[in-house]
CSV table of C-alpha atoms in Angstrom, one decimal:
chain,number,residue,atom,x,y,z
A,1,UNK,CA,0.0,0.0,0.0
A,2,UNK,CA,2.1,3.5,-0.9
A,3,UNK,CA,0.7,6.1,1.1
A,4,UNK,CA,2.7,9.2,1.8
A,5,UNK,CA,2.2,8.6,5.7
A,6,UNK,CA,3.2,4.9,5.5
A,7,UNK,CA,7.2,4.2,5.5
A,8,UNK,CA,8.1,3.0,2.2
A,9,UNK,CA,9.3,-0.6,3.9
A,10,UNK,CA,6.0,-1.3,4.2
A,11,UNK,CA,4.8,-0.2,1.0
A,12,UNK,CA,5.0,-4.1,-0.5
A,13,UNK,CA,2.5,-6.2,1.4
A,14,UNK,CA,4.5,-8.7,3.1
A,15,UNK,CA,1.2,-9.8,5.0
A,16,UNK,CA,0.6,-13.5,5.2
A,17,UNK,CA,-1.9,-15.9,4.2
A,18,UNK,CA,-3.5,-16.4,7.6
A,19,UNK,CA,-4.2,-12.6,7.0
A,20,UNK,CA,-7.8,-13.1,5.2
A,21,UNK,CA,-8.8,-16.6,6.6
A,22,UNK,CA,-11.2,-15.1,9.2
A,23,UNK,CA,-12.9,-13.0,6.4
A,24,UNK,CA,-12.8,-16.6,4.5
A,25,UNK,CA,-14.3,-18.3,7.3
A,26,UNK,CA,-17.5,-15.9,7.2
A,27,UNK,CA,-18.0,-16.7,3.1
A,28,UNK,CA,-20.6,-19.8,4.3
A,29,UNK,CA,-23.2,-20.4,7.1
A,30,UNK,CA,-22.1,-24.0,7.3
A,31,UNK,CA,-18.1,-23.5,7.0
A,32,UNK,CA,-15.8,-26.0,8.6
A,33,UNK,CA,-12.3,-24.5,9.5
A,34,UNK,CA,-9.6,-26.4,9.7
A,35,UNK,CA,-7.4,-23.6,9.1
A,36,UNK,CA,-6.3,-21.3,12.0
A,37,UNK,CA,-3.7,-23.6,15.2
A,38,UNK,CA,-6.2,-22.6,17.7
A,39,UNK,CA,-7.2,-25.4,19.7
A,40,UNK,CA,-11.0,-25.3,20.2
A,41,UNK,CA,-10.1,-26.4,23.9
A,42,UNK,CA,-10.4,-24.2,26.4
A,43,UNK,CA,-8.0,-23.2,29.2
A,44,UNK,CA,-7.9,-25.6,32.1
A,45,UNK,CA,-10.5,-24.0,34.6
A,46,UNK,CA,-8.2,-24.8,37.8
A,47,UNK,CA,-5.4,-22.6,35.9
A,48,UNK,CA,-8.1,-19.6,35.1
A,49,UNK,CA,-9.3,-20.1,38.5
A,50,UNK,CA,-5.8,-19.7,39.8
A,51,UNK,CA,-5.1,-16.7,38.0
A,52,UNK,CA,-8.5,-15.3,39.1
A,53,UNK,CA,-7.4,-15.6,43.1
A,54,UNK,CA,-4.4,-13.9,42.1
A,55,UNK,CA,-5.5,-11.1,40.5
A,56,UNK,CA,-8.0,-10.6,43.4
A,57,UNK,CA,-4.7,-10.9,46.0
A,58,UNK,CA,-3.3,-7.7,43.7
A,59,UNK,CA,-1.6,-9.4,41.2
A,60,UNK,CA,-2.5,-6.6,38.4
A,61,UNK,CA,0.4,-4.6,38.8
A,62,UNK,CA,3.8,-4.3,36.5
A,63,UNK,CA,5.7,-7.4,37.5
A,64,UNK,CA,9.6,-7.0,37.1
A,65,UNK,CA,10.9,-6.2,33.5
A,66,UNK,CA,12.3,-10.0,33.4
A,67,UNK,CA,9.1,-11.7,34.6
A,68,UNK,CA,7.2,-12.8,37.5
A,69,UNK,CA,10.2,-14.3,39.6
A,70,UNK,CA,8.1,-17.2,40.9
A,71,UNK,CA,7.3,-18.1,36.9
A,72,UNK,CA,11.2,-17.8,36.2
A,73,UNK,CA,11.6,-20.2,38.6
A,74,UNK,CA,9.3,-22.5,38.1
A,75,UNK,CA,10.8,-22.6,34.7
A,76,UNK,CA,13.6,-23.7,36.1
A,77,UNK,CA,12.3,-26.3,38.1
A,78,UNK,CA,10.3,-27.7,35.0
A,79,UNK,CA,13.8,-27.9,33.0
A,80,UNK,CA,15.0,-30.0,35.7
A,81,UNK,CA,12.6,-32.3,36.1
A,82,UNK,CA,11.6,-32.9,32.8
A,83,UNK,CA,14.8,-32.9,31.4
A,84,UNK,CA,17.5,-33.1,34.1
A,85,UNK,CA,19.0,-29.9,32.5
A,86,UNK,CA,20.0,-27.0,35.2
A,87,UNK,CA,19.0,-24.0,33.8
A,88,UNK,CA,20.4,-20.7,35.7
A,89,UNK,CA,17.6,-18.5,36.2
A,90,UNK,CA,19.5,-15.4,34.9
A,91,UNK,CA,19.1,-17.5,31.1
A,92,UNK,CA,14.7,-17.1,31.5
A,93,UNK,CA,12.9,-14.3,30.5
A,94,UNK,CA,9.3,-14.2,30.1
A,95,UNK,CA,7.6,-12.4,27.3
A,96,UNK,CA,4.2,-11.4,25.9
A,97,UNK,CA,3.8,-14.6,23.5
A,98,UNK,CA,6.5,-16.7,22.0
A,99,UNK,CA,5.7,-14.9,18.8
A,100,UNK,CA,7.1,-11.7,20.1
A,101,UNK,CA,10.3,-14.4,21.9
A,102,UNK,CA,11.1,-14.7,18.1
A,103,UNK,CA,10.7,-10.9,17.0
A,104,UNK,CA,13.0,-10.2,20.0
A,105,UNK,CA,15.6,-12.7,19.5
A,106,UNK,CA,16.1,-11.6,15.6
A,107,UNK,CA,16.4,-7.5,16.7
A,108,UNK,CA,19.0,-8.7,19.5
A,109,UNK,CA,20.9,-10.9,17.4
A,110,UNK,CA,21.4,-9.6,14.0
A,111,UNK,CA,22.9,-6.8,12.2
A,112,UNK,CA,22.2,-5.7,8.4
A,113,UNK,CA,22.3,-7.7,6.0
A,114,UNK,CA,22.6,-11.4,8.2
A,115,UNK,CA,21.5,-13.9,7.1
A,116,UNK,CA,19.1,-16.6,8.9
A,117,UNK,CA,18.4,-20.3,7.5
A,118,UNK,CA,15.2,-21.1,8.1
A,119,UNK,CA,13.6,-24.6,8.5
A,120,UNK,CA,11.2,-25.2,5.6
A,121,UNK,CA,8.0,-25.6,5.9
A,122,UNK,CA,8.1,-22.7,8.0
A,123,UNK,CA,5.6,-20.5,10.8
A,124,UNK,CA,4.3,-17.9,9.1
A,125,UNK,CA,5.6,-15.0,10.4
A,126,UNK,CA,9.6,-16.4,10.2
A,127,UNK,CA,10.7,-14.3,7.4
A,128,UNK,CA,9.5,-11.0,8.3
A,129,UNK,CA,10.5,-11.3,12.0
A,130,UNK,CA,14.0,-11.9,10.4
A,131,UNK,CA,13.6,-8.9,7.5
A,132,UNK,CA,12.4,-6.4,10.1
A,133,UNK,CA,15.5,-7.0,11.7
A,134,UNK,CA,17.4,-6.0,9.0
A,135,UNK,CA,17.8,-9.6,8.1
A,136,UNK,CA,17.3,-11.6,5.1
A,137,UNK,CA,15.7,-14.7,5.2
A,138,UNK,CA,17.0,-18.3,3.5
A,139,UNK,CA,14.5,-21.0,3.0
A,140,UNK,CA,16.3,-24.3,4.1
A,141,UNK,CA,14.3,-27.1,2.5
A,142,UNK,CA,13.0,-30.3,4.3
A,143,UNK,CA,11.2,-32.9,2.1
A,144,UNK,CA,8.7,-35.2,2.7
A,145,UNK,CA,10.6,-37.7,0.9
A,146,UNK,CA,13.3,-37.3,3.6
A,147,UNK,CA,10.8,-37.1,6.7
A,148,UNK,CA,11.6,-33.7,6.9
A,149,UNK,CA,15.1,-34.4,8.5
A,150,UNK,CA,17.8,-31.7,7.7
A,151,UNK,CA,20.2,-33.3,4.8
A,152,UNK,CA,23.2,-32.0,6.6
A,153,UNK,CA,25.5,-31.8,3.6
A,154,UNK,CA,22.7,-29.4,2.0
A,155,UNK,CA,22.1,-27.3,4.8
A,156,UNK,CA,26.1,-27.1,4.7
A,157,UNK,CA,26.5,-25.7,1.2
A,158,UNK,CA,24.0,-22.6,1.9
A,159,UNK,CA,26.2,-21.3,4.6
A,160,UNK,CA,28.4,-18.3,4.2
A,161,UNK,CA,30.3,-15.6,6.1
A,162,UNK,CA,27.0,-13.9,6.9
A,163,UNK,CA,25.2,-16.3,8.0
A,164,UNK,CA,24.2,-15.7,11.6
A,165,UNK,CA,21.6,-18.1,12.8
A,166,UNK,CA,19.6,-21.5,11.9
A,167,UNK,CA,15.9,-22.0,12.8
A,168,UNK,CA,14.4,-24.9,13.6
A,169,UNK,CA,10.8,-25.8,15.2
A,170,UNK,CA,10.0,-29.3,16.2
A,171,UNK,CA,7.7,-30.8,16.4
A,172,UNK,CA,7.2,-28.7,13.3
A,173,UNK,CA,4.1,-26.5,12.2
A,174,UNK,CA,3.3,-26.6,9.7
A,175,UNK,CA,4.4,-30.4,8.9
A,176,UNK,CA,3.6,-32.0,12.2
A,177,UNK,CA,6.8,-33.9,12.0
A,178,UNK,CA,9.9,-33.9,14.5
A,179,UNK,CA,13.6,-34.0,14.3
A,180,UNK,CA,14.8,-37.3,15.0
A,181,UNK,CA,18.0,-36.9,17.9
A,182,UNK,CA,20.6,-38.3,15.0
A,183,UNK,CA,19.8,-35.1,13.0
A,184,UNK,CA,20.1,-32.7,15.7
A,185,UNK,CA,23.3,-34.1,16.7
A,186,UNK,CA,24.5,-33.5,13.2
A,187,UNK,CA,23.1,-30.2,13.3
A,188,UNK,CA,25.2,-29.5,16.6
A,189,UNK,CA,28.3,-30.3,14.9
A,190,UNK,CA,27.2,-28.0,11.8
A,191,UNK,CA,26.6,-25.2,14.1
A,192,UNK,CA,29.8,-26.1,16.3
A,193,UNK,CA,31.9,-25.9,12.9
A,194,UNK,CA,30.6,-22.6,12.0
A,195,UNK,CA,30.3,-20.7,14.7
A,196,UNK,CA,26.3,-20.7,14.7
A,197,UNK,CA,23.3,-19.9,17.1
A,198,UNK,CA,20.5,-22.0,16.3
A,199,UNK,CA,16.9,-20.5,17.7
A,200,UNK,CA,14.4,-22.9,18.9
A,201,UNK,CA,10.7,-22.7,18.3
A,202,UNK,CA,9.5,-25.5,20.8
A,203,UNK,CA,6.3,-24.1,20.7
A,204,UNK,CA,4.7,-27.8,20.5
A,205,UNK,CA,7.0,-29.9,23.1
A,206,UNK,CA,4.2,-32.1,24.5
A,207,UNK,CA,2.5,-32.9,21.3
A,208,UNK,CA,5.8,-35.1,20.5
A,209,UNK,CA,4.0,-38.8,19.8
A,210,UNK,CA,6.2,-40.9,19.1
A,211,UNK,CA,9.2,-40.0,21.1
A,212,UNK,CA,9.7,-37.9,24.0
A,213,UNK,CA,10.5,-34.4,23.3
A,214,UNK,CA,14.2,-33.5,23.8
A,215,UNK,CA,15.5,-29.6,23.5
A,216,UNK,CA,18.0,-29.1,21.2
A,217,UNK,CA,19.5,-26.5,23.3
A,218,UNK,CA,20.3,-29.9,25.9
A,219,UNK,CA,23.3,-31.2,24.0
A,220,UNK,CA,26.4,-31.1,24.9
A,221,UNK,CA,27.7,-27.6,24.2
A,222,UNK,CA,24.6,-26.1,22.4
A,223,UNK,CA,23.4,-24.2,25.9
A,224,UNK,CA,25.3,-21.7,24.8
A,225,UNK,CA,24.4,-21.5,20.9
A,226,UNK,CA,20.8,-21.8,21.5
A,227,UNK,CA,18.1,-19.4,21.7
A,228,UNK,CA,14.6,-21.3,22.8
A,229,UNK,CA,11.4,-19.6,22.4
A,230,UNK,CA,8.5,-21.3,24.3
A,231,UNK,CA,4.8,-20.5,25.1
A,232,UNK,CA,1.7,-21.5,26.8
A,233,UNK,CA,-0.5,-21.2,23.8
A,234,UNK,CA,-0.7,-24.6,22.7
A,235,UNK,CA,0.8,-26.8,25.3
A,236,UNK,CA,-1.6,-25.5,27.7
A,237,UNK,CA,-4.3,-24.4,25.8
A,238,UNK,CA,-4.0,-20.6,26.5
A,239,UNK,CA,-3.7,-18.9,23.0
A,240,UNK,CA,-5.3,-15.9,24.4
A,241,UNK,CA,-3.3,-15.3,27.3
A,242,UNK,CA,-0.4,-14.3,25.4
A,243,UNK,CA,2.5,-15.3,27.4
A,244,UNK,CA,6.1,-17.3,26.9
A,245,UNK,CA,9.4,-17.3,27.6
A,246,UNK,CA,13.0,-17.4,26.3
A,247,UNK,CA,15.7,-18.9,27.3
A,248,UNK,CA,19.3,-17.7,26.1
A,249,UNK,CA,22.7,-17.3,27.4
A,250,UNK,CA,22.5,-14.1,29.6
A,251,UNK,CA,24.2,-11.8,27.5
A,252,UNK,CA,21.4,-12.1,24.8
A,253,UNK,CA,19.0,-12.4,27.4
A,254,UNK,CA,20.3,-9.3,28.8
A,255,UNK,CA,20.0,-7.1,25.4
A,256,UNK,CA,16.4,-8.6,24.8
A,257,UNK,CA,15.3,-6.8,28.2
A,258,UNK,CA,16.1,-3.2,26.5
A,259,UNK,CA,14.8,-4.4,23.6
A,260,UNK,CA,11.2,-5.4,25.9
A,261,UNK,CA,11.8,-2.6,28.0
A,262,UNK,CA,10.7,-0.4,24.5
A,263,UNK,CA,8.0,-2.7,23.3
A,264,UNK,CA,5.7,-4.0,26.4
A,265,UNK,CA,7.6,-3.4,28.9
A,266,UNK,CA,6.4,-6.5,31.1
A,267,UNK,CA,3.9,-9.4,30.2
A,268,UNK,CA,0.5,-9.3,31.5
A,269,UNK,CA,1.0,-10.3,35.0
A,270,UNK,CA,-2.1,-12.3,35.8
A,271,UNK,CA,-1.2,-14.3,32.3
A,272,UNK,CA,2.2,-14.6,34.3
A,273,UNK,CA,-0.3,-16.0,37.1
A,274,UNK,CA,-1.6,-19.0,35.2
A,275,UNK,CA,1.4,-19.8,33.4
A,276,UNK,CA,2.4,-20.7,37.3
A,277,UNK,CA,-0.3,-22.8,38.1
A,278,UNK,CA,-0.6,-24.6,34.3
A,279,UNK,CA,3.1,-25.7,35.0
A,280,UNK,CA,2.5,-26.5,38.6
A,281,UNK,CA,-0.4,-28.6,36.8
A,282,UNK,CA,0.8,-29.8,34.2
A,283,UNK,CA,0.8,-33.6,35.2
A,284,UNK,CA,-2.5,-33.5,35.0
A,285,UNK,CA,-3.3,-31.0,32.8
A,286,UNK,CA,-2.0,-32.0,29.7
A,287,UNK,CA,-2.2,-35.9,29.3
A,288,UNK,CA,-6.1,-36.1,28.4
A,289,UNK,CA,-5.2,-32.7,26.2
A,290,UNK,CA,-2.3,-34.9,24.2
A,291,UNK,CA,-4.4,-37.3,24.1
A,292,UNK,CA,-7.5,-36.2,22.6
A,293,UNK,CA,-5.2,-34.1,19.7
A,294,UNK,CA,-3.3,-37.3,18.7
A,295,UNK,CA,-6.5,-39.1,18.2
A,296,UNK,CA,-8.0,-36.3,15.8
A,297,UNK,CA,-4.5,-36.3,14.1
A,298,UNK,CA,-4.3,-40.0,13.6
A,299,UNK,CA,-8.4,-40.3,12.8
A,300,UNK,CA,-7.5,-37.1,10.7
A,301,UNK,CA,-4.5,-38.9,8.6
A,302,UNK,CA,-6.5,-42.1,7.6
A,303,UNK,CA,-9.5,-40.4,6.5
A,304,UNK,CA,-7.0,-38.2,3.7
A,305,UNK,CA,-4.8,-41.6,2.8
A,306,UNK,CA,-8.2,-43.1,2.2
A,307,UNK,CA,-9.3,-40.4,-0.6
A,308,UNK,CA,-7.7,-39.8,-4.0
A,309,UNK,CA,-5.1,-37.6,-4.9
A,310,UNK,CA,-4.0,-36.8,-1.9
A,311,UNK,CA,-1.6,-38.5,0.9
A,312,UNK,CA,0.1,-37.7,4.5
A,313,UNK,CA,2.7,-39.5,6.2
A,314,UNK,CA,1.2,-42.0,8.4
A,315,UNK,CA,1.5,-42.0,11.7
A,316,UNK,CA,1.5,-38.2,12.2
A,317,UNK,CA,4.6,-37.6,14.8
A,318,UNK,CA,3.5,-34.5,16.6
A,319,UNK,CA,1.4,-31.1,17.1
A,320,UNK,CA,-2.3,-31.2,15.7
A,321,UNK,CA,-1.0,-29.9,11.8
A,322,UNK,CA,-1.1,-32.0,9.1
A,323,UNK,CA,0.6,-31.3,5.9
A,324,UNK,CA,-1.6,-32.8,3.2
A,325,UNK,CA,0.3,-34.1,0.2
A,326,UNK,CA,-1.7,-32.8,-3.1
A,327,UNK,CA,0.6,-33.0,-6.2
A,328,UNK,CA,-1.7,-35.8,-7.9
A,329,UNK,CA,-4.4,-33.3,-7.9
A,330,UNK,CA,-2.0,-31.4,-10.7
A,331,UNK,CA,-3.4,-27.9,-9.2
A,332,UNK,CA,-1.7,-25.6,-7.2
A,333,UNK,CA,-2.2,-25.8,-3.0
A,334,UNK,CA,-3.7,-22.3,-3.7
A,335,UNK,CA,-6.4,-23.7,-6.5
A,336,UNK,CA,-6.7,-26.7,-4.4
A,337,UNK,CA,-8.0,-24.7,-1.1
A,338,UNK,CA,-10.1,-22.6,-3.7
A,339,UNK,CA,-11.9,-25.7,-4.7
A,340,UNK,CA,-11.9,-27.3,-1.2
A,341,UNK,CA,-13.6,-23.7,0.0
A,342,UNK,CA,-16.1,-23.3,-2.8
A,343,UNK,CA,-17.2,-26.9,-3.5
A,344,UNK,CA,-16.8,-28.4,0.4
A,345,UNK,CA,-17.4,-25.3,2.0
A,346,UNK,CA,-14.1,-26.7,4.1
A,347,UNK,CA,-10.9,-24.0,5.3
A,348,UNK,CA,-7.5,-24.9,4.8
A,349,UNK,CA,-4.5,-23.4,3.9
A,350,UNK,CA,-2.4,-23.4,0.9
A,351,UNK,CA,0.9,-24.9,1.5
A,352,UNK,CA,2.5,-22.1,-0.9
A,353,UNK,CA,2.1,-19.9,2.5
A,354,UNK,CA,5.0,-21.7,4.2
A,355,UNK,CA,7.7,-22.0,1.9
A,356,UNK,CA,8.1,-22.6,-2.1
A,357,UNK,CA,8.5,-25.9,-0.5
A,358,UNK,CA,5.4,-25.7,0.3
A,359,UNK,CA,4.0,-25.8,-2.7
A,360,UNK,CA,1.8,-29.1,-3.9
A,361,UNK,CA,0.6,-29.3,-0.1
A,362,UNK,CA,-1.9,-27.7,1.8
A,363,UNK,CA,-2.3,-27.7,5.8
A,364,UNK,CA,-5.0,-29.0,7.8
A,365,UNK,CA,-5.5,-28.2,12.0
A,366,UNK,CA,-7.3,-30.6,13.9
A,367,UNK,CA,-8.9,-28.2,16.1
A,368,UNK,CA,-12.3,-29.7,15.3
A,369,UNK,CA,-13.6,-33.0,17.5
A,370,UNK,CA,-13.7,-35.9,15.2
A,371,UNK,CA,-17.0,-35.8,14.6
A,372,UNK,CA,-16.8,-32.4,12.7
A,373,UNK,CA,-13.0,-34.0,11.4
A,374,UNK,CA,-15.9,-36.4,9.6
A,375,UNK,CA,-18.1,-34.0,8.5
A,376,UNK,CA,-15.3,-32.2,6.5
A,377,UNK,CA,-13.6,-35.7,4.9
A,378,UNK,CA,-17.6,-36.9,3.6
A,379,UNK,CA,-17.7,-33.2,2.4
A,380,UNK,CA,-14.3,-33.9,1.0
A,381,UNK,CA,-14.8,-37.0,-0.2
A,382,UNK,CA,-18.1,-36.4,-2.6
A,383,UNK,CA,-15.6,-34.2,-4.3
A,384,UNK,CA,-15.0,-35.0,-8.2
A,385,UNK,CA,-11.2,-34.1,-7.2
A,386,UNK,CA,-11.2,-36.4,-4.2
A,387,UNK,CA,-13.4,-39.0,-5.2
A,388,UNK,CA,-12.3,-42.6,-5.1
């Protein structure tokens, strides 16, 4: 949009696809959206009721810049005792979402002209966090084909003097897989070799089926090259409470604190509140919440390998995304959602969104109970495109 009043970076519309889905959504009566990561499961209400007492004891006030220091170390504590790591406290920070952990941690690490390998598929957002940093962004492509593991020696040839950082986010959105420990040990010796930080999205730790989640930033010398971004939004439900955390050496940790101090200045304090109790919880919390999502995503997976012309790995490893294979279709992921949209009256999104890897896929969230899962695949399925 050029407008005289409107800096000139802005001018191109870098916006992204999830930009219009809500307007999309409102096209039928009897739409079924599978498009937004938004579980439809609410907040625990012992962790809303916790916060509630809180705020009522006078919790509403600016908490330190930093964070709460009882969240902080409860953080701590949880690192221990989920993955005997000893995390000094002086290395959390909490922040208002892990989307804005990611915005910060681009500003405080790079300089113009950096360059950052992203994982691909990718979030959304990746690239511009890294451009309005003065970054630029390189796509780093995972295939299907390959499980979306990194191919080390490819990942290898794409870095340069400039490059600064790698991200990675598993379990992944928007492919649902997960980095197998044999890659990121390979990765750790990429990074050792050239001098790397890697930055963590574990945004999705406990949706991690097959395997038990283990943080990158726990082997053996990566502490200190490793820059983890975490949130409450999805492992505990509480999109709209906006809080996370990172976790960085203190240095970095240190410059993203003047970096908050100009933004928000502290997180919402009785967000800060709940995050407390969900982790003091979280035991019981988040087992029948895992459960439920790895039923839709299995459920979810048969019913697309059982259609025509299109195909996802089977068993899904982790979050609630699935990343719908669609080549056979010979369409694009955009014309595919079109059709999905108009003929279905189904959301998704087109894989194009998250990479040029992207393309010939589109992405599917089981935030729906299986029985509205089913009413989108018979939709689906009466489908000249889909049809058996």
């Amino acid at each position: 949009m050029k407008d005289k009043y409107i800096a000139k970076k802005y001018w191109k519309d870098v916006s992204t696809p999830l930009k219009n889905v809500y307007e999309m959504a409102s096209a039928y009566d009897d739409i079924i959206n599978l498009s937004v990561g938004d579980p439809d499961l609410t907040t625990d209400p012992r962790v809303t009721e916790a916060a509630f007492k809180d705020a009522m004891a006078g919790h509403t006030h600016y908490t330190p810049q930093r964070g709460d220091v009882e969240l902080r170390r409860e953080l701590v504590y949880f690192y221990r005792d989920e993955y005997g790591y000893d995390l000094p406290i002086d290395n959390v920070m909490i922040v208002a979402s892990g989307n804005i952990g990611m915005f910060y941690a681009m500003q405080a690490i790079l300089d113009p002209g950096d360059e950052v390998l992203i994982q691909s598929p990718y979030y959304l957002p990746y690239p511009n966090q890294v451009k309005m940093a003065g970054g630029i962004p390189i796509e780093f492509v995972t295939k299907e084909e390959e499980d979306y593991q990194f191919n080390v020696d490819r990942l290898e040839s794409m870095i340069n003097e400039r490059t600064r950082a790698i991200v990675i986010n598993s379990p992944n959105n928007p492919t649902g897989s997960t980095l197998s420990l044999d890659t990121m040990k390979k990765l750790a010796k990429v990074v050792e070799k050239y001098d790397l930080l890697v930055v963590c999205d574990d945004i999705y730790t406990a949706f991690s089926y097959q395997e038990k989640f283990v943080p990158f930033m726990t082997l053996p010398g990566m502490d200190k090259r490793s820059i983890v971004i975490n949130s409450f939004s999805k492992d505990f439900l509480m999109t709209g409470w906006r809080v996370g955390d990172i976790v960085a050496p203190k240095n970095i940790i240190d410059t993203i604190a003047t970096i908050n101090e100009a933004v928000t200045f502290t997180p919402p304090s009785v967000s800060q509140r709940a995050a407390i109790a969900a982790l003091r919880m979280r035991h019981e919390i988040q087992p029948p919440i895992i459960a439920e999502y790895k039923k839709r995503a299995y459920y979810a997976a048969e019913r697309i390998n059982a259609l025509n012309n299109m195909h996802v790995i089977y068993p899904p490893k982790g979050t609630f995304y699935l990343f719908i294979n669609i080549k056979d279709t010979g369409l694009t992921s955009t014309e595919v959602c079109k059709r999905i949209l108009e003929e279905a009256h189904v959301l998704m999104i087109p894989g194009i969104g998250f990479g040029q890897c992207g393309e010939g896929y589109v992405r599917m969230c089981c935030t729906l109970p299986v029985e509205e899962l089913g009413k989108a695949f018979d939709r689906l399925g009466k489908m000249s495109l889909f049809r058996k």
